Amino acid sequence: MPFNLLVLACLTYVIFLFLVAFLAERRAERGRARWLRSPLVYTLSLSIYCTAWTFYGAVGYAARSGLEYLTIYLGPTLVFVGWWWVLRKLVRIGRTERVTSIADMISSRYGKSNALGVIVTMICVVAATPYIALQLQSVTLSFGVFAQPGTYAWMIPDTNSTALWVAGGLALFTILFGTRNLDANEQHTGVVAAIAVEAVVKLVALVTVGIFVVWVVADGPVDIAARINASAIADWDLVPSRWAGLTFLSAAAVITLPRMFQVLVVENSDERFLGTASWAFPLYLLAMSLFVVPIAVVGLGLLPVGANPDLFVLTVPLSQGQGGLAMLAFLGGFSSATSMVIVASIALATMVSNHIVMPLWLRLRPAKSVSGDVRRLVLMSRRLSIAAVLGLGYLYFALSGGSAALAAIGLISFVGVAQMLPAMLGGIFWRGATRIGAAAGLLIGFVVWAYTLFLPSFGPGAILPLDVFLNGPFGIGWLRPRALFGVEGMDPLIHALFWSLSFNTAAFTIGSLLSFPTPIERAQGLAFVYVFDTERAELRGWGDGLAEPESLLIMAQRILGDEPALTFFEEQARAQGKAGYLPDPSPAFLAALERQLAGSVGAAAAHAMISELAGRARVTVDDLMRVADETAQIMEYSSQLESQRAELERTARQLREANEKLTQLSVQKDAFLSQISHELRTPMTSIRAFSEIMMEGGMPEGMPEKYAGIIHEEAIRLTRLLDDLLDLSVLENGTVQLDLKLANLSELLDRSLRAAAQTRPEREFLIHRDLPAEAIFLRTDPDRLAQVFINLISNSRKYCDAMRPELRIVVRQRGGRVLVDFIDNGSGIPKDKQALIFEKFARLTDQTRAGGAGLGLAICREVMANLGGTITYLPGQGGAAFRVSMPLRLEKPPLAEAA
């Protein structure tokens, strides 16, 4: 097949996956992604365990080592069938702590230590490098088969160029759909959907080739059995130590590989999906392994001696003239490679940005406030990290020159990621585990793995000198990489696995026993170990912080985005019994905010950000006592006291706020009555004085007309004031008559802007609008709604104190409601006035800035209540900001309906 056609087929397939991911994300954004978050899709996403290694390499593994390839499938099967309860605990912890990666989980468990996060990140990046190189090699090998018809081995003259183009294309696709936005849950619906499709493609491709081999090339299962008995595969001898070691290794890898942790824990949207995956995923693995030996034995007998067995899935169909079947097999292998690279790159990029880039930014930035668009920084760092990770994979591929067997490369990565196992399992089952022990175990295990397996994989003399291979460093023979401590004759892989995990576990255990966990570590340990016991798991938290809620909101907006942050703060304020968007910075709220931010930037970075604004997190003495006390009776009693105390504090806070508000309203009411008296007396005094003058007569010519004009203006002023009072009374009583009709929101805003332009017309006021977003038709009372808009725009024109005043009008549609935000660039409303501006008696302290009687916003509030909506003040926007919320279709006035 011409090379150009092969590239075209790959591009077509990638575009197809692109469309799948795009459509899935669009449906998820519209809330129609229920089928995308299903047990089936979740189970299929777990198929990224089956990479090009298992698609191509398993056949080559069987041809070289007999049934040993089954250990790669046996380990995960044992985990999902026998260790289902461990997986459930990991998923529960992941959802509770909102972890974004395996590094985030280990960091969060050990006191949210970012140093541990960095260690795990570095191990994962280095360990994944050979695995990514394996995928690049497999794709390059398969390209070589098609580009050179009639050959059965790697014959492409410039393999490095092919691998470079493949790495670049995969980086582009991953960036497009893995880092389009910053999700608070760190889930990627579009990518998962594409991975599920690829899972079906590679399964269908491998099974189809298997059926072709068994029933077309051979004469059925009996013939295949005879061929196996006559082949070298039948002479394979089981080595118990290697069999047990590889089974254990693959079992560890299925929960410690960054890509597997990503789909298993992070992408899990429902814990119950594990029930289906516990039997469906082993069945998938069974189907993937079913035809491995038949393809291997037929390839050995059919193809020339020296043909690469890793490519039998492709070369057997090609040797029989089945180009179409070979193309299907090629796409299956391409799917296996791309799905692994995409998810692994996303997982590793998330770890790098959360545990390296963000902490460095927090440390090096000049100000101690979270300013600017942090989302852009995080997304850019992840995009660059994806490119860097794939670049490292390509570099390994180029330096190592490719391996004779794909399986050998994959096993190197397996041993590397297995170094996380002691810290992970110890952290979720042993409360006494400490970050000192975890760090010691990880570092020692990583060094031993790198020295005994990773660096030697480049070949003698490539990185480690040949003398070190033969005689050990400085001539110390018992430190030779392949014969550590004089142990010779052991399989190199099992040798590295045994020594690295032995030293790792020993250091972890001894380090934890000799060190004492900090209060935060003990609290996190309690939460992880007793994750299913909510009473124990929730005994941790922040102290009463000194942070300003508005500062926390600004920080959250920089990370989560304006709308998600406002929604979260509004929900938290409502849970505290407060209106608006600024909840009290209670320990419970700070803990909830930390979990929310952790979903985007990781637990360690979220903890550091809040610590700077709220003071260092602490665990109270009561919490420590509860951690130390093991009896259920005292735990129950403490829990009851805690809940009663929280309820009392909440009630007391609400009473204090109500009392403060009543006091302020009383003062405002006295001021209002004084103002109303003044407002009524002034025009009536003028009317009386000038009418008495006119009654005396004898005035010069023209003077009666002048005095009559003054009396008329004062009467209008008095009527306007009385109309406002009457209008407010009618609105409050719910007796207003609404004229409901369809109205164009954009035209209502145009009309309101024209009317409000009469307020301080001499000011140049810049208006920012999004006209396409305003193209919404509402069923409402347009005159009443325009009344609210005019008031808000007029207030901005009067009170915005910026040198170059600007007003931004933002329209959003959320479900069946429409949100219209009016945001100016002035200094805003003082915090102590924000809770009172909608009250009837509220006026700003500066009388020069409030010439009316203080009824405008009170009338707006009542108008919106009658229109089934609300008007609220938005804090943290940099100026005065108001949000008007209304239903898209108002069928019946809500106040009349309530009556």
Short mmCIF file of N, CA, C and O in Angstrom, two decimals, residues 740-799:
data_model
loop_
_atom_site.label_atom_id
_atom_site.label_comp_id
_atom_site.label_asym_id
_atom_site.label_seq_id
_atom_site.Cartn_x
_atom_site.Cartn_y
_atom_site.Cartn_z
N LEU A 740 -47.99 40.86 30.19
CA LEU A 740 -47.06 39.85 29.70
C LEU A 740 -47.13 39.75 28.18
O LEU A 740 -48.21 39.63 27.61
N LYS A 741 -45.96 39.78 27.56
CA LYS A 741 -45.88 39.64 26.11
C LYS A 741 -44.46 39.23 25.74
O LYS A 741 -43.54 39.28 26.56
N LEU A 742 -44.27 38.81 24.48
CA LEU A 742 -42.93 38.47 24.02
C LEU A 742 -42.13 39.74 23.79
O LEU A 742 -42.63 40.71 23.22
N ALA A 743 -40.89 39.73 24.27
CA ALA A 743 -40.03 40.89 24.12
C ALA A 743 -38.64 40.44 23.74
O ALA A 743 -38.15 39.42 24.23
N ASN A 744 -38.01 41.20 22.87
CA ASN A 744 -36.63 40.94 22.46
C ASN A 744 -35.69 41.59 23.46
O ASN A 744 -35.73 42.80 23.69
N LEU A 745 -34.84 40.77 24.11
CA LEU A 745 -33.98 41.28 25.16
C LEU A 745 -33.03 42.35 24.63
O LEU A 745 -32.78 43.36 25.30
N SER A 746 -32.49 42.14 23.44
CA SER A 746 -31.57 43.12 22.87
C SER A 746 -32.26 44.47 22.67
O SER A 746 -31.68 45.53 22.96
N GLU A 747 -33.51 44.44 22.20
CA GLU A 747 -34.24 45.70 21.99
C GLU A 747 -34.55 46.37 23.33
O GLU A 747 -34.52 47.60 23.44
N LEU A 748 -34.85 45.56 24.36
CA LEU A 748 -35.09 46.14 25.69
C LEU A 748 -33.85 46.85 26.21
O LEU A 748 -33.94 47.94 26.80
N LEU A 749 -32.69 46.26 25.99
CA LEU A 749 -31.45 46.89 26.43
C LEU A 749 -31.17 48.16 25.63
O LEU A 749 -30.71 49.17 26.20
N ASP A 750 -31.44 48.12 24.33
CA ASP A 750 -31.28 49.34 23.51
C ASP A 750 -32.15 50.46 24.05
O ASP A 750 -31.70 51.61 24.22
N ARG A 751 -33.40 50.14 24.32
CA ARG A 751 -34.36 51.12 24.82
C ARG A 751 -33.91 51.67 26.17
O ARG A 751 -33.98 52.88 26.43
N SER A 752 -33.42 50.79 27.03
CA SER A 752 -32.99 51.21 28.37
C SER A 752 -31.77 52.10 28.30
O SER A 752 -31.64 53.08 29.05
N LEU A 753 -30.84 51.76 27.41
CA LEU A 753 -29.64 52.59 27.27
C LEU A 753 -29.98 53.98 26.76
O LEU A 753 -29.39 54.98 27.21
N ARG A 754 -30.93 54.07 25.83
CA ARG A 754 -31.34 55.39 25.32
C ARG A 754 -31.98 56.21 26.43
O ARG A 754 -31.71 57.41 26.57
N ALA A 755 -32.84 55.57 27.22
CA ALA A 755 -33.53 56.31 28.28
C ALA A 755 -32.55 56.76 29.36
O ALA A 755 -32.63 57.89 29.88
N ALA A 756 -31.61 55.88 29.73
CA ALA A 756 -30.66 56.22 30.79
C ALA A 756 -29.62 57.22 30.34
O ALA A 756 -28.92 57.81 31.18
N ALA A 757 -29.48 57.44 29.03
CA ALA A 757 -28.49 58.39 28.54
C ALA A 757 -28.80 59.81 28.99
O ALA A 757 -27.93 60.70 28.94
N GLN A 758 -30.04 60.07 29.45
CA GLN A 758 -30.40 61.40 29.95
C GLN A 758 -29.76 61.68 31.31
O GLN A 758 -29.75 62.82 31.77
N THR A 759 -29.29 60.64 31.98
CA THR A 759 -28.62 60.82 33.26
C THR A 759 -27.16 61.19 33.00
O THR A 759 -26.43 60.44 32.38
N ARG A 760 -26.78 62.36 33.46
CA ARG A 760 -25.44 62.89 33.26
C ARG A 760 -25.01 62.73 31.80
O ARG A 760 -24.03 62.04 31.48
N PRO A 761 -25.73 63.33 30.89
CA PRO A 761 -25.45 63.16 29.46
C PRO A 761 -24.08 63.67 29.05
O PRO A 761 -23.59 63.32 27.98
N GLU A 762 -23.47 64.51 29.89
CA GLU A 762 -22.17 65.07 29.53
C GLU A 762 -21.03 64.05 29.66
O GLU A 762 -19.94 64.27 29.13
N ARG A 763 -21.29 62.92 30.33
CA ARG A 763 -20.23 61.93 30.54
C ARG A 763 -20.10 61.01 29.33
O ARG A 763 -21.08 60.56 28.75
N GLU A 764 -18.85 60.73 28.95
CA GLU A 764 -18.61 59.73 27.90
C GLU A 764 -18.57 58.37 28.58
O GLU A 764 -17.71 58.10 29.40
N PHE A 765 -19.52 57.53 28.22
CA PHE A 765 -19.68 56.23 28.89
C PHE A 765 -19.55 55.14 27.85
O PHE A 765 -20.36 55.06 26.92
N LEU A 766 -18.53 54.29 27.99
CA LEU A 766 -18.30 53.21 27.04
C LEU A 766 -19.11 51.98 27.45
O LEU A 766 -19.03 51.53 28.59
N ILE A 767 -19.89 51.46 26.51
CA ILE A 767 -20.75 50.30 26.78
C ILE A 767 -20.20 49.09 26.03
O ILE A 767 -19.94 49.15 24.83
N HIS A 768 -20.02 47.97 26.74
CA HIS A 768 -19.59 46.71 26.13
C HIS A 768 -20.76 45.74 26.12
O HIS A 768 -21.34 45.47 27.18
N ARG A 769 -21.07 45.20 24.92
CA ARG A 769 -22.19 44.27 24.81
C ARG A 769 -21.82 43.11 23.89
O ARG A 769 -20.91 43.23 23.06
N ASP A 770 -22.52 42.01 24.05
CA ASP A 770 -22.39 40.85 23.18
C ASP A 770 -23.74 40.65 22.50
O ASP A 770 -24.63 39.95 23.02
N LEU A 771 -23.91 41.26 21.33
CA LEU A 771 -25.22 41.27 20.67
C LEU A 771 -25.73 39.87 20.32
O LEU A 771 -26.93 39.60 20.50
N PRO A 772 -24.90 38.94 19.84
CA PRO A 772 -25.43 37.59 19.57
C PRO A 772 -26.00 36.92 20.82
O PRO A 772 -27.01 36.22 20.75
N ALA A 773 -25.37 37.14 21.97
CA ALA A 773 -25.86 36.52 23.20
C ALA A 773 -27.17 37.14 23.66
O ALA A 773 -27.96 36.52 24.39
N GLU A 774 -27.43 38.38 23.22
CA GLU A 774 -28.66 39.07 23.62
C GLU A 774 -29.85 38.72 22.75
O GLU A 774 -30.98 39.16 23.04
N ALA A 775 -29.65 37.94 21.72
CA ALA A 775 -30.74 37.59 20.80
C ALA A 775 -31.65 36.54 21.44
O ALA A 775 -31.70 35.38 21.02
N ILE A 776 -32.36 36.96 22.47
CA ILE A 776 -33.24 36.07 23.23
C ILE A 776 -34.62 36.72 23.32
O ILE A 776 -34.73 37.92 23.58
N PHE A 777 -35.66 35.92 23.12
CA PHE A 777 -37.02 36.41 23.29
C PHE A 777 -37.55 35.94 24.64
O PHE A 777 -37.50 34.76 24.97
N LEU A 778 -38.06 36.90 25.41
CA LEU A 778 -38.60 36.62 26.74
C LEU A 778 -40.11 36.82 26.74
O LEU A 778 -40.63 37.68 26.01
N ARG A 779 -40.78 36.04 27.55
CA ARG A 779 -42.20 36.32 27.83
C ARG A 779 -42.26 36.95 29.22
O ARG A 779 -42.12 36.29 30.23
N THR A 780 -42.43 38.28 29.24
CA THR A 780 -42.36 39.03 30.47
C THR A 780 -43.12 40.34 30.30
O THR A 780 -43.78 40.54 29.27
N ASP A 781 -43.04 41.21 31.29
CA ASP A 781 -43.59 42.56 31.17
C ASP A 781 -42.44 43.46 30.75
O ASP A 781 -41.60 43.83 31.57
N PRO A 782 -42.35 43.83 29.48
CA PRO A 782 -41.17 44.57 29.00
C PRO A 782 -41.01 45.93 29.66
O PRO A 782 -39.88 46.37 29.89
N ASP A 783 -42.11 46.61 29.97
CA ASP A 783 -41.99 47.93 30.58
C ASP A 783 -41.39 47.85 31.98
O ASP A 783 -40.54 48.65 32.36
N ARG A 784 -41.87 46.88 32.75
CA ARG A 784 -41.35 46.73 34.11
C ARG A 784 -39.88 46.30 34.09
O ARG A 784 -39.07 46.78 34.87
N LEU A 785 -39.53 45.37 33.17
CA LEU A 785 -38.15 44.93 33.08
C LEU A 785 -37.24 46.07 32.63
O LEU A 785 -36.13 46.24 33.16
N ALA A 786 -37.73 46.86 31.67
CA ALA A 786 -36.95 48.02 31.23
C ALA A 786 -36.76 49.01 32.37
O ALA A 786 -35.71 49.66 32.48
N GLN A 787 -37.76 49.13 33.26
CA GLN A 787 -37.64 50.00 34.42
C GLN A 787 -36.44 49.61 35.28
O GLN A 787 -35.68 50.45 35.76
N VAL A 788 -36.24 48.30 35.45
CA VAL A 788 -35.10 47.81 36.24
C VAL A 788 -33.79 48.11 35.51
O VAL A 788 -32.83 48.61 36.11
N PHE A 789 -33.74 47.80 34.21
CA PHE A 789 -32.53 48.05 33.44
C PHE A 789 -32.16 49.53 33.47
O PHE A 789 -30.98 49.88 33.65
N ILE A 790 -33.14 50.39 33.28
CA ILE A 790 -32.87 51.84 33.26
C ILE A 790 -32.30 52.30 34.60
O ILE A 790 -31.34 53.09 34.65
N ASN A 791 -32.85 51.78 35.68
CA ASN A 791 -32.37 52.18 37.01
C ASN A 791 -30.91 51.77 37.19
O ASN A 791 -30.08 52.56 37.68
N LEU A 792 -30.57 50.53 36.80
CA LEU A 792 -29.20 50.06 36.98
C LEU A 792 -28.21 50.83 36.10
O LEU A 792 -27.11 51.19 36.54
N ILE A 793 -28.60 51.08 34.85
CA ILE A 793 -27.72 51.82 33.95
C ILE A 793 -27.56 53.26 34.42
O ILE A 793 -26.45 53.82 34.41
N SER A 794 -28.66 53.87 34.87
CA SER A 794 -28.59 55.25 35.37
C SER A 794 -27.70 55.34 36.60
O SER A 794 -26.92 56.28 36.75
N ASN A 795 -27.80 54.36 37.49
CA ASN A 795 -26.94 54.35 38.67
C ASN A 795 -25.47 54.28 38.28
O ASN A 795 -24.62 54.95 38.88
N SER A 796 -25.16 53.46 37.26
CA SER A 796 -23.77 53.39 36.80
C SER A 796 -23.32 54.73 36.26
O SER A 796 -22.20 55.19 36.52
N ARG A 797 -24.17 55.38 35.49
CA ARG A 797 -23.80 56.68 34.93
C ARG A 797 -23.61 57.73 36.02
O ARG A 797 -22.76 58.61 35.90
N LYS A 798 -24.39 57.64 37.09
CA LYS A 798 -24.27 58.62 38.18
C LYS A 798 -23.10 58.34 39.09
O LYS A 798 -22.36 59.25 39.49
N TYR A 799 -22.89 57.06 39.45
CA TYR A 799 -22.00 56.76 40.57
C TYR A 799 -20.66 56.16 40.18
O TYR A 799 -19.78 56.07 41.03
#
